[in-house]
Amino acid sequence: MLKAAILGFGTVGSGTLEVLERNADTIARNAGEAIEVKYILDLRDFPNEPHQERFVKDFAVIENDPEVSIVIETMGGKGAAYTFTKRSLEAGKNVVTSNKELVATHGAELLEIAAQKNVNYLFEASVGGGIPIIRPMQRCLTANHLTQITGILNGTTNYILNRMIDGGLDFATALKEAQELGYAEANPAADVEGIDACRKVCILADIAYGDNVAPEKVETEGITAITLQDVAYAEQADSVVKLLGRTVLQEDGTFYAFVAPHFVKKSSPLACVTGVFNGILVTGDMLGDAMFYGQGAGKLATASAVAADVIDCAVHKNKRRSIGWGDGSKNLVRSLDTFASNWYIRVQGADAADKLAQAFPNSKVLEPVQAEEAAVLTDVLTTAEMNEKKAQLGNVLGCMRLL
């Protein structure tokens, strides 16, 4: 029997314990032996939780117990989670995590320690919650060059945009509703500013292209500036507004990586991803498109991915899974200035239509949805070219790429 410890007994940690115990027979069959949670580390008290003998407040108890071979980190953040993960790996213990911030910022270092100690550091749940995406990229798609990854990677922002599109709610009202339902935190910045999606783009790019991508290298724009007018113009373009995380590979091996809201054609499978669900479209040069869809968050959905990594650790306890990427020194991320696409742009002013016609002579004009403004869909322009046009136009109310 393998012994495990859970660090952090919040939503994912408690869900992981539930999955491991409710499906113990299936997990034992797939792992080759039973898996038991010996310790649960949390500074809080849980007086109504059964099995009080498992709870500890001192990480050293776990670190120094040779029976514990798998540590399940569900604490989140980069503070204690980083310290305890590093100490666990250095102690020769496998580590499983759902912590996308930690993997995005320190993944290369932690994977290197895992390799040195011949143990596993696995993180399927860090992207897409319960959706299998990391393991398929590492196994099933390895014969492909992954030319593009395009994903709805944050369920909170997808829910908010969905309520703006289908419910006619403005951003502030949709956000408040998401908070009341528990889909958004009291401080929603990581979600609505695109930070959470950025971390997931980093992890996907690390795996796809083999070199570390720091979050600061990924240009990131959230959804706080999206209005109901933008939603209405998207409808005219037979599109919906989605926050997308993207990577686009170039022939020289470099790639673009960014997060931004887009007009997405209703014919795209990503347009059908609603509510708090996630969808990730991976394009391989041999395969073509493959769509991964499912619950991007949630207690048991995320915990199921964590538990699958625990099983993988059991299966690979004698021969670690080969996972890793470079230290970022290849500088593969390109400046977004040269990335080209069609655009939507909306300008305010009595002369807005004339200004747009002059700036974008071959554009498709959209019907104004309110007085003294105009909007168009442009020809292909680079990011730098669009930024220059915006500076010249002034009074730009909205601007998004078209997918």
GROMACS .gro file of C-alpha atoms in nm:
model
  403
    1MET     CA    1   0.000   0.000   0.000
    2LEU     CA    2   0.124   0.348  -0.094
    3LYS     CA    3   0.090   0.631   0.158
    4ALA     CA    4   0.010   0.988   0.054
    5ALA     CA    5  -0.025   1.328   0.220
    6ILE     CA    6  -0.250   1.617   0.116
    7LEU     CA    7  -0.125   1.974   0.162
    8GLY     CA    8  -0.421   2.210   0.197
    9PHE     CA    9  -0.774   2.096   0.274
   10GLY     CA   10  -0.974   2.345   0.070
   11THR     CA   11  -1.196   2.271  -0.227
   12VAL     CA   12  -0.947   2.066  -0.430
   13GLY     CA   13  -0.775   1.902  -0.132
   14SER     CA   14  -1.100   1.782   0.024
   15GLY     CA   15  -1.224   1.677  -0.319
   16THR     CA   16  -0.911   1.472  -0.378
   17LEU     CA   17  -0.960   1.286  -0.049
   18GLU     CA   18  -1.320   1.218  -0.148
   19VAL     CA   19  -1.220   1.081  -0.490
   20LEU     CA   20  -0.943   0.862  -0.346
   21GLU     CA   21  -1.177   0.713  -0.087
   22ARG     CA   22  -1.500   0.683  -0.287
   23ASN     CA   23  -1.325   0.519  -0.583
   24ALA     CA   24  -1.063   0.334  -0.381
   25ASP     CA   25  -1.124  -0.002  -0.552
   26THR     CA   26  -1.093   0.141  -0.904
   27ILE     CA   27  -0.789   0.346  -0.807
   28ALA     CA   28  -0.617   0.044  -0.649
   29ARG     CA   29  -0.681  -0.164  -0.960
   30ASN     CA   30  -0.542   0.102  -1.192
   31ALA     CA   31  -0.249   0.189  -0.964
   32GLY     CA   32  -0.155  -0.171  -0.898
   33GLU     CA   33  -0.194  -0.128  -0.523
   34ALA     CA   34  -0.405   0.057  -0.269
   35ILE     CA   35  -0.339   0.426  -0.195
   36GLU     CA   36  -0.406   0.564   0.151
   37VAL     CA   37  -0.398   0.927   0.266
   38LYS     CA   38  -0.195   0.919   0.588
   39TYR     CA   39  -0.173   1.295   0.656
   40ILE     CA   40  -0.364   1.613   0.581
   41LEU     CA   41  -0.172   1.937   0.637
   42ASP     CA   42  -0.370   2.253   0.713
   43LEU     CA   43  -0.328   2.532   0.968
   44ARG     CA   44  -0.703   2.547   1.019
   45ASP     CA   45  -0.905   2.317   1.244
   46PHE     CA   46  -1.175   2.090   1.103
   47PRO     CA   47  -1.362   1.971   1.415
   48ASN     CA   48  -1.643   1.805   1.220
   49GLU     CA   49  -1.416   1.623   0.979
   50PRO     CA   50  -1.374   1.249   1.045
   51HIS     CA   51  -1.033   1.092   1.081
   52GLN     CA   52  -0.894   1.369   1.302
   53GLU     CA   53  -0.580   1.163   1.353
   54ARG     CA   54  -0.472   1.246   0.996
   55PHE     CA   55  -0.455   1.623   1.045
   56VAL     CA   56  -0.117   1.784   1.112
   57LYS     CA   57   0.007   2.142   1.118
   58ASP     CA   58   0.382   2.077   1.089
   59PHE     CA   59   0.506   1.988   0.740
   60ALA     CA   60   0.816   1.825   0.888
   61VAL     CA   61   0.598   1.535   1.004
   62ILE     CA   62   0.525   1.456   0.640
   63GLU     CA   63   0.872   1.538   0.515
   64ASN     CA   64   1.041   1.304   0.762
   65ASP     CA   65   0.801   1.011   0.731
   66PRO     CA   66   0.959   0.754   0.497
   67GLU     CA   67   0.621   0.586   0.448
   68VAL     CA   68   0.484   0.887   0.260
   69SER     CA   69   0.586   0.854  -0.105
   70ILE     CA   70   0.331   1.088  -0.267
   71VAL     CA   71   0.259   1.448  -0.164
   72ILE     CA   72  -0.054   1.611  -0.307
   73GLU     CA   73  -0.013   1.990  -0.309
   74THR     CA   74  -0.346   2.176  -0.331
   75MET     CA   75  -0.252   2.486  -0.129
   76GLY     CA   76  -0.215   2.728  -0.421
   77GLY     CA   77   0.016   3.026  -0.452
   78LYS     CA   78   0.395   3.040  -0.458
   79GLY     CA   79   0.481   3.077  -0.089
   80ALA     CA   80   0.450   2.773   0.135
   81ALA     CA   81   0.339   2.565  -0.163
   82TYR     CA   82   0.675   2.625  -0.333
   83THR     CA   83   0.876   2.559  -0.017
   84PHE     CA   84   0.689   2.238   0.070
   85THR     CA   85   0.697   2.111  -0.288
   86LYS     CA   86   1.072   2.165  -0.313
   87ARG     CA   87   1.134   2.000   0.023
   88SER     CA   88   0.914   1.705  -0.072
   89LEU     CA   89   1.100   1.646  -0.397
   90GLU     CA   90   1.437   1.682  -0.228
   91ALA     CA   91   1.322   1.423   0.026
   92GLY     CA   92   1.262   1.181  -0.260
   93LYS     CA   93   0.883   1.204  -0.260
   94ASN     CA   94   0.661   1.229  -0.568
   95VAL     CA   95   0.453   1.547  -0.586
   96VAL     CA   96   0.117   1.601  -0.757
   97THR     CA   97  -0.035   1.949  -0.784
   98SER     CA   98  -0.323   2.155  -0.921
   99ASN     CA   99  -0.127   2.478  -0.865
  100LYS     CA  100  -0.099   2.654  -1.203
  101GLU     CA  101   0.078   2.958  -1.055
  102LEU     CA  102   0.354   2.745  -0.908
  103VAL     CA  103   0.399   2.533  -1.221
  104ALA     CA  104   0.403   2.840  -1.448
  105THR     CA  105   0.664   3.024  -1.241
  106HIS     CA  106   0.882   2.747  -1.090
  107GLY     CA  107   0.795   2.440  -1.298
  108ALA     CA  108   1.133   2.414  -1.473
  109GLU     CA  109   1.322   2.423  -1.142
  110LEU     CA  110   1.092   2.173  -0.969
  111LEU     CA  111   1.101   1.932  -1.262
  112GLU     CA  112   1.480   1.946  -1.258
  113ILE     CA  113   1.485   1.854  -0.889
  114ALA     CA  114   1.238   1.572  -0.957
  115ALA     CA  115   1.468   1.438  -1.231
  116GLN     CA  116   1.771   1.453  -1.001
  117LYS     CA  117   1.584   1.262  -0.730
  118ASN     CA  118   1.421   1.019  -0.977
  119VAL     CA  119   1.068   1.108  -0.864
  120ASN     CA  120   0.763   1.251  -1.037
  121TYR     CA  121   0.626   1.606  -1.040
  122LEU     CA  122   0.285   1.589  -1.211
  123PHE     CA  123   0.032   1.867  -1.271
  124GLU     CA  124  -0.251   1.756  -1.500
  125ALA     CA  125  -0.507   1.952  -1.295
  126SER     CA  126  -0.315   2.281  -1.335
  127VAL     CA  127  -0.471   2.345  -1.679
  128GLY     CA  128  -0.832   2.278  -1.765
  129GLY     CA  129  -0.935   2.137  -1.426
  130GLY     CA  130  -1.071   1.792  -1.498
  131ILE     CA  131  -1.007   1.807  -1.875
  132PRO     CA  132  -0.729   1.574  -1.991
  133ILE     CA  133  -0.493   1.802  -2.184
  134ILE     CA  134  -0.138   1.783  -2.047
  135ARG     CA  135  -0.106   1.406  -2.064
  136PRO     CA  136  -0.247   1.388  -2.422
  137MET     CA  137   0.000   1.658  -2.530
  138GLN     CA  138   0.287   1.463  -2.372
  139ARG     CA  139   0.185   1.128  -2.518
  140CYS     CA  140  -0.077   1.120  -2.791
  141LEU     CA  141   0.031   1.432  -2.982
  142THR     CA  142   0.409   1.396  -2.964
  143ALA     CA  143   0.443   1.305  -3.333
  144ASN     CA  144   0.305   1.650  -3.424
  145HIS     CA  145   0.438   2.000  -3.433
  146LEU     CA  146   0.167   2.182  -3.237
  147THR     CA  147   0.118   2.478  -3.467
  148GLN     CA  148  -0.155   2.643  -3.259
  149ILE     CA  149  -0.316   2.613  -2.918
  150THR     CA  150  -0.629   2.819  -2.870
  151GLY     CA  151  -0.817   2.789  -2.544
  152ILE     CA  152  -1.097   2.917  -2.327
  153LEU     CA  153  -0.894   2.856  -2.013
  154ASN     CA  154  -1.087   3.037  -1.741
  155GLY     CA  155  -1.440   2.937  -1.646
  156THR     CA  156  -1.514   3.256  -1.450
  157THR     CA  157  -1.455   3.488  -1.745
  158ASN     CA  158  -1.638   3.251  -1.977
  159TYR     CA  159  -1.941   3.257  -1.745
  160ILE     CA  160  -1.936   3.637  -1.726
  161LEU     CA  161  -1.912   3.679  -2.103
  162ASN     CA  162  -2.183   3.417  -2.153
  163ARG     CA  163  -2.419   3.608  -1.925
  164MET     CA  164  -2.342   3.930  -2.113
  165ILE     CA  165  -2.417   3.756  -2.445
  166ASP     CA  166  -2.724   3.551  -2.350
  167GLY     CA  167  -2.856   3.742  -2.049
  168GLY     CA  168  -2.791   4.100  -2.155
  169LEU     CA  169  -2.610   4.176  -1.828
  170ASP     CA  170  -2.338   4.437  -1.820
  171PHE     CA  171  -1.993   4.334  -1.699
  172ALA     CA  172  -2.035   4.456  -1.340
  173THR     CA  173  -2.371   4.279  -1.297
  174ALA     CA  174  -2.246   3.956  -1.453
  175LEU     CA  175  -1.939   3.962  -1.228
  176LYS     CA  176  -2.152   4.015  -0.917
  177GLU     CA  177  -2.370   3.721  -1.018
  178ALA     CA  178  -2.061   3.503  -1.070
  179GLN     CA  179  -1.938   3.597  -0.723
  180GLU     CA  180  -2.274   3.517  -0.563
  181LEU     CA  181  -2.270   3.174  -0.729
  182GLY     CA  182  -1.915   3.104  -0.611
  183TYR     CA  183  -1.765   3.114  -0.963
  184ALA     CA  184  -1.562   3.430  -0.892
  185GLU     CA  185  -1.354   3.526  -0.590
  186ALA     CA  186  -1.420   3.836  -0.380
  187ASN     CA  187  -1.108   3.973  -0.551
  188PRO     CA  188  -1.159   3.853  -0.909
  189ALA     CA  189  -0.850   4.017  -1.060
  190ALA     CA  190  -0.665   3.694  -1.142
  191ASP     CA  191  -0.963   3.582  -1.350
  192VAL     CA  192  -1.099   3.899  -1.512
  193GLU     CA  193  -0.756   4.049  -1.583
  194GLY     CA  194  -0.648   3.731  -1.765
  195ILE     CA  195  -0.375   3.638  -1.516
  196ASP     CA  196  -0.509   3.286  -1.452
  197ALA     CA  197  -0.536   3.217  -1.827
  198CYS     CA  198  -0.182   3.352  -1.875
  199ARG     CA  199  -0.038   3.100  -1.630
  200LYS     CA  200  -0.212   2.817  -1.814
  201VAL     CA  201  -0.083   2.941  -2.151
  202CYS     CA  202   0.268   2.931  -2.005
  203ILE     CA  203   0.230   2.567  -1.900
  204LEU     CA  204   0.084   2.461  -2.235
  205ALA     CA  205   0.362   2.644  -2.422
  206ASP     CA  206   0.630   2.489  -2.197
  207ILE     CA  207   0.505   2.143  -2.289
  208ALA     CA  208   0.439   2.213  -2.657
  209TYR     CA  209   0.768   2.388  -2.736
  210GLY     CA  210   1.012   2.255  -2.478
  211ASP     CA  211   1.136   2.576  -2.320
  212ASN     CA  212   1.025   2.772  -2.017
  213VAL     CA  213   0.782   3.059  -2.081
  214ALA     CA  214   0.768   3.309  -1.795
  215PRO     CA  215   0.429   3.476  -1.736
  216GLU     CA  216   0.580   3.820  -1.794
  217LYS     CA  217   0.664   3.712  -2.151
  218VAL     CA  218   0.295   3.654  -2.230
  219GLU     CA  219   0.106   3.972  -2.321
  220THR     CA  220  -0.219   3.958  -2.129
  221GLU     CA  221  -0.545   4.148  -2.159
  222GLY     CA  222  -0.858   4.068  -1.960
  223ILE     CA  223  -1.229   4.135  -2.007
  224THR     CA  224  -1.293   4.433  -1.779
  225ALA     CA  225  -1.330   4.672  -2.074
  226ILE     CA  226  -1.584   4.456  -2.263
  227THR     CA  227  -1.927   4.621  -2.295
  228LEU     CA  228  -2.270   4.519  -2.416
  229GLN     CA  229  -2.203   4.731  -2.724
  230ASP     CA  230  -1.906   4.509  -2.810
  231VAL     CA  231  -2.130   4.205  -2.765
  232ALA     CA  232  -2.386   4.357  -3.003
  233TYR     CA  233  -2.124   4.426  -3.270
  234ALA     CA  234  -1.996   4.069  -3.235
  235GLU     CA  235  -2.351   3.947  -3.306
  236GLN     CA  236  -2.351   4.150  -3.630
  237ALA     CA  237  -2.029   3.971  -3.723
  238ASP     CA  238  -2.195   3.633  -3.654
  239SER     CA  239  -1.953   3.599  -3.362
  240VAL     CA  240  -1.934   3.589  -2.984
  241VAL     CA  241  -1.679   3.745  -2.750
  242LYS     CA  242  -1.444   3.497  -2.580
  243LEU     CA  243  -1.129   3.539  -2.372
  244LEU     CA  244  -0.868   3.323  -2.544
  245GLY     CA  245  -0.523   3.208  -2.447
  246ARG     CA  246  -0.322   3.138  -2.761
  247THR     CA  247   0.010   3.009  -2.888
  248VAL     CA  248   0.099   3.025  -3.259
  249LEU     CA  249   0.411   2.847  -3.383
  250GLN     CA  250   0.629   2.999  -3.655
  251GLU     CA  251   0.848   2.819  -3.910
  252ASP     CA  252   1.170   2.917  -3.730
  253GLY     CA  253   1.054   2.750  -3.407
  254THR     CA  254   0.963   3.071  -3.228
  255PHE     CA  255   0.603   3.135  -3.131
  256TYR     CA  256   0.353   3.395  -3.019
  257ALA     CA  257   0.190   3.351  -2.679
  258PHE     CA  258  -0.080   3.584  -2.549
  259VAL     CA  259  -0.417   3.620  -2.376
  260ALA     CA  260  -0.684   3.856  -2.508
  261PRO     CA  261  -1.057   3.881  -2.581
  262HIS     CA  262  -1.152   3.791  -2.939
  263PHE     CA  263  -1.448   3.786  -3.174
  264VAL     CA  264  -1.498   3.411  -3.232
  265LYS     CA  265  -1.713   3.297  -3.524
  266LYS     CA  266  -2.022   3.105  -3.416
  267SER     CA  267  -1.914   2.824  -3.649
  268SER     CA  268  -1.605   2.765  -3.431
  269PRO     CA  269  -1.633   2.485  -3.172
  270LEU     CA  270  -1.498   2.733  -2.918
  271ALA     CA  271  -1.807   2.952  -2.961
  272CYS     CA  272  -2.018   2.669  -2.817
  273VAL     CA  273  -1.820   2.653  -2.491
  274THR     CA  274  -2.056   2.815  -2.242
  275GLY     CA  275  -2.089   2.873  -1.869
  276VAL     CA  276  -1.791   2.777  -1.654
  277PHE     CA  277  -1.672   2.514  -1.900
  278ASN     CA  278  -1.332   2.526  -2.072
  279GLY     CA  279  -1.242   2.434  -2.428
  280ILE     CA  280  -0.894   2.390  -2.574
  281LEU     CA  281  -0.838   2.355  -2.949
  282VAL     CA  282  -0.500   2.203  -3.032
  283THR     CA  283  -0.378   2.205  -3.392
  284GLY     CA  284  -0.109   1.961  -3.500
  285ASP     CA  285   0.064   1.961  -3.838
  286MET     CA  286  -0.023   1.593  -3.890
  287LEU     CA  287  -0.344   1.562  -3.686
  288GLY     CA  288  -0.521   1.885  -3.769
  289ASP     CA  289  -0.758   2.008  -3.498
  290ALA     CA  290  -0.836   1.824  -3.173
  291MET     CA  291  -1.083   1.971  -2.924
  292PHE     CA  292  -1.063   1.914  -2.548
  293TYR     CA  293  -1.378   2.018  -2.362
  294GLY     CA  294  -1.511   1.984  -2.010
  295GLN     CA  295  -1.525   2.127  -1.660
  296GLY     CA  296  -1.234   2.362  -1.614
  297ALA     CA  297  -1.287   2.389  -1.239
  298GLY     CA  298  -1.495   2.242  -0.961
  299LYS     CA  299  -1.423   2.026  -0.659
  300LEU     CA  300  -1.456   1.675  -0.797
  301ALA     CA  301  -1.370   1.753  -1.159
  302THR     CA  302  -1.033   1.898  -1.063
  303ALA     CA  303  -0.981   1.634  -0.795
  304SER     CA  304  -1.031   1.359  -1.053
  305ALA     CA  305  -0.732   1.493  -1.248
  306VAL     CA  306  -0.525   1.515  -0.929
  307ALA     CA  307  -0.615   1.157  -0.841
  308ALA     CA  308  -0.519   1.041  -1.191
  309ASP     CA  309  -0.172   1.188  -1.135
  310VAL     CA  310  -0.152   1.007  -0.802
  311ILE     CA  311  -0.223   0.682  -0.988
  312ASP     CA  312   0.043   0.775  -1.244
  313CYS     CA  313   0.295   0.820  -0.962
  314ALA     CA  314   0.209   0.473  -0.835
  315VAL     CA  315   0.250   0.320  -1.180
  316HIS     CA  316   0.582   0.502  -1.230
  317LYS     CA  317   0.721   0.465  -0.879
  318ASN     CA  318   1.027   0.274  -1.001
  319LYS     CA  319   1.082   0.462  -1.327
  320ARG     CA  320   0.977   0.826  -1.327
  321ARG     CA  321   0.786   0.978  -1.614
  322SER     CA  322   1.016   1.184  -1.834
  323ILE     CA  323   0.879   1.537  -1.819
  324GLY     CA  324   1.067   1.863  -1.842
  325TRP     CA  325   1.154   2.169  -2.045
  326GLY     CA  326   1.432   2.420  -2.084
  327ASP     CA  327   1.517   2.716  -1.863
  328GLY     CA  328   1.385   2.981  -2.102
  329SER     CA  329   1.725   3.079  -2.239
  330LYS     CA  330   1.617   3.004  -2.597
  331ASN     CA  331   1.388   3.310  -2.589
  332LEU     CA  332   1.134   3.150  -2.819
  333VAL     CA  333   0.846   3.391  -2.745
  334ARG     CA  334   0.809   3.652  -3.018
  335SER     CA  335   0.698   4.010  -2.972
  336LEU     CA  336   0.327   4.041  -3.040
  337ASP     CA  337   0.397   4.355  -3.247
  338THR     CA  338   0.440   4.142  -3.559
  339PHE     CA  339   0.139   3.916  -3.504
  340ALA     CA  340  -0.116   3.979  -3.780
  341SER     CA  341  -0.494   3.932  -3.776
  342ASN     CA  342  -0.822   4.090  -3.871
  343TRP     CA  343  -0.962   4.329  -3.611
  344TYR     CA  344  -1.281   4.477  -3.473
  345ILE     CA  345  -1.252   4.841  -3.371
  346ARG     CA  346  -1.512   5.085  -3.233
  347VAL     CA  347  -1.459   5.461  -3.216
  348GLN     CA  348  -1.661   5.738  -3.052
  349GLY     CA  349  -1.741   6.079  -3.205
  350ALA     CA  350  -1.966   6.252  -3.455
  351ASP     CA  351  -1.702   6.196  -3.724
  352ALA     CA  352  -1.618   5.839  -3.616
  353ALA     CA  353  -1.745   5.679  -3.937
  354ASP     CA  354  -1.534   5.910  -4.155
  355LYS     CA  355  -1.225   5.851  -3.941
  356LEU     CA  356  -1.263   5.474  -3.965
  357ALA     CA  357  -1.326   5.485  -4.338
  358GLN     CA  358  -1.007   5.682  -4.387
  359ALA     CA  359  -0.799   5.467  -4.152
  360PHE     CA  360  -0.934   5.133  -4.283
  361PRO     CA  361  -1.053   5.186  -4.643
  362ASN     CA  362  -1.124   4.817  -4.712
  363SER     CA  363  -1.306   4.745  -4.386
  364LYS     CA  364  -1.652   4.599  -4.332
  365VAL     CA  365  -1.877   4.861  -4.174
  366LEU     CA  366  -2.100   4.751  -3.886
  367GLU     CA  367  -2.436   4.911  -3.806
  368PRO     CA  368  -2.396   5.155  -3.513
  369VAL     CA  369  -2.564   5.037  -3.195
  370GLN     CA  370  -2.568   5.382  -3.035
  371ALA     CA  371  -2.534   5.744  -3.143
  372GLU     CA  372  -2.204   5.910  -3.229
  373GLU     CA  373  -1.994   5.600  -3.271
  374ALA     CA  374  -1.888   5.368  -3.549
  375ALA     CA  375  -1.737   5.020  -3.573
  376VAL     CA  376  -1.570   4.819  -3.849
  377LEU     CA  377  -1.400   4.486  -3.914
  378THR     CA  378  -1.059   4.551  -4.066
  379ASP     CA  379  -0.831   4.379  -4.313
  380VAL     CA  380  -0.526   4.197  -4.174
  381LEU     CA  381  -0.303   4.423  -3.966
  382THR     CA  382  -0.016   4.354  -3.728
  383THR     CA  383  -0.054   4.447  -3.362
  384ALA     CA  384   0.193   4.731  -3.409
  385GLU     CA  385  -0.002   4.866  -3.705
  386MET     CA  386  -0.329   4.855  -3.513
  387ASN     CA  387  -0.173   5.026  -3.212
  388GLU     CA  388  -0.049   5.304  -3.440
  389LYS     CA  389  -0.397   5.344  -3.593
  390LYS     CA  390  -0.556   5.356  -3.248
  391ALA     CA  391  -0.319   5.629  -3.136
  392GLN     CA  392  -0.406   5.835  -3.445
  393LEU     CA  393  -0.782   5.782  -3.413
  394GLY     CA  394  -0.830   5.857  -3.044
  395ASN     CA  395  -1.157   5.786  -2.858
  396VAL     CA  396  -1.129   5.410  -2.922
  397LEU     CA  397  -1.403   5.236  -2.722
  398GLY     CA  398  -1.329   4.878  -2.818
  399CYS     CA  399  -1.070   4.677  -3.012
  400MET     CA  400  -1.035   4.300  -3.047
  401ARG     CA  401  -0.880   4.047  -3.281
  402LEU     CA  402  -1.094   3.815  -3.489
  403LEU     CA  403  -1.024   3.443  -3.458
   0.00000   0.00000   0.00000
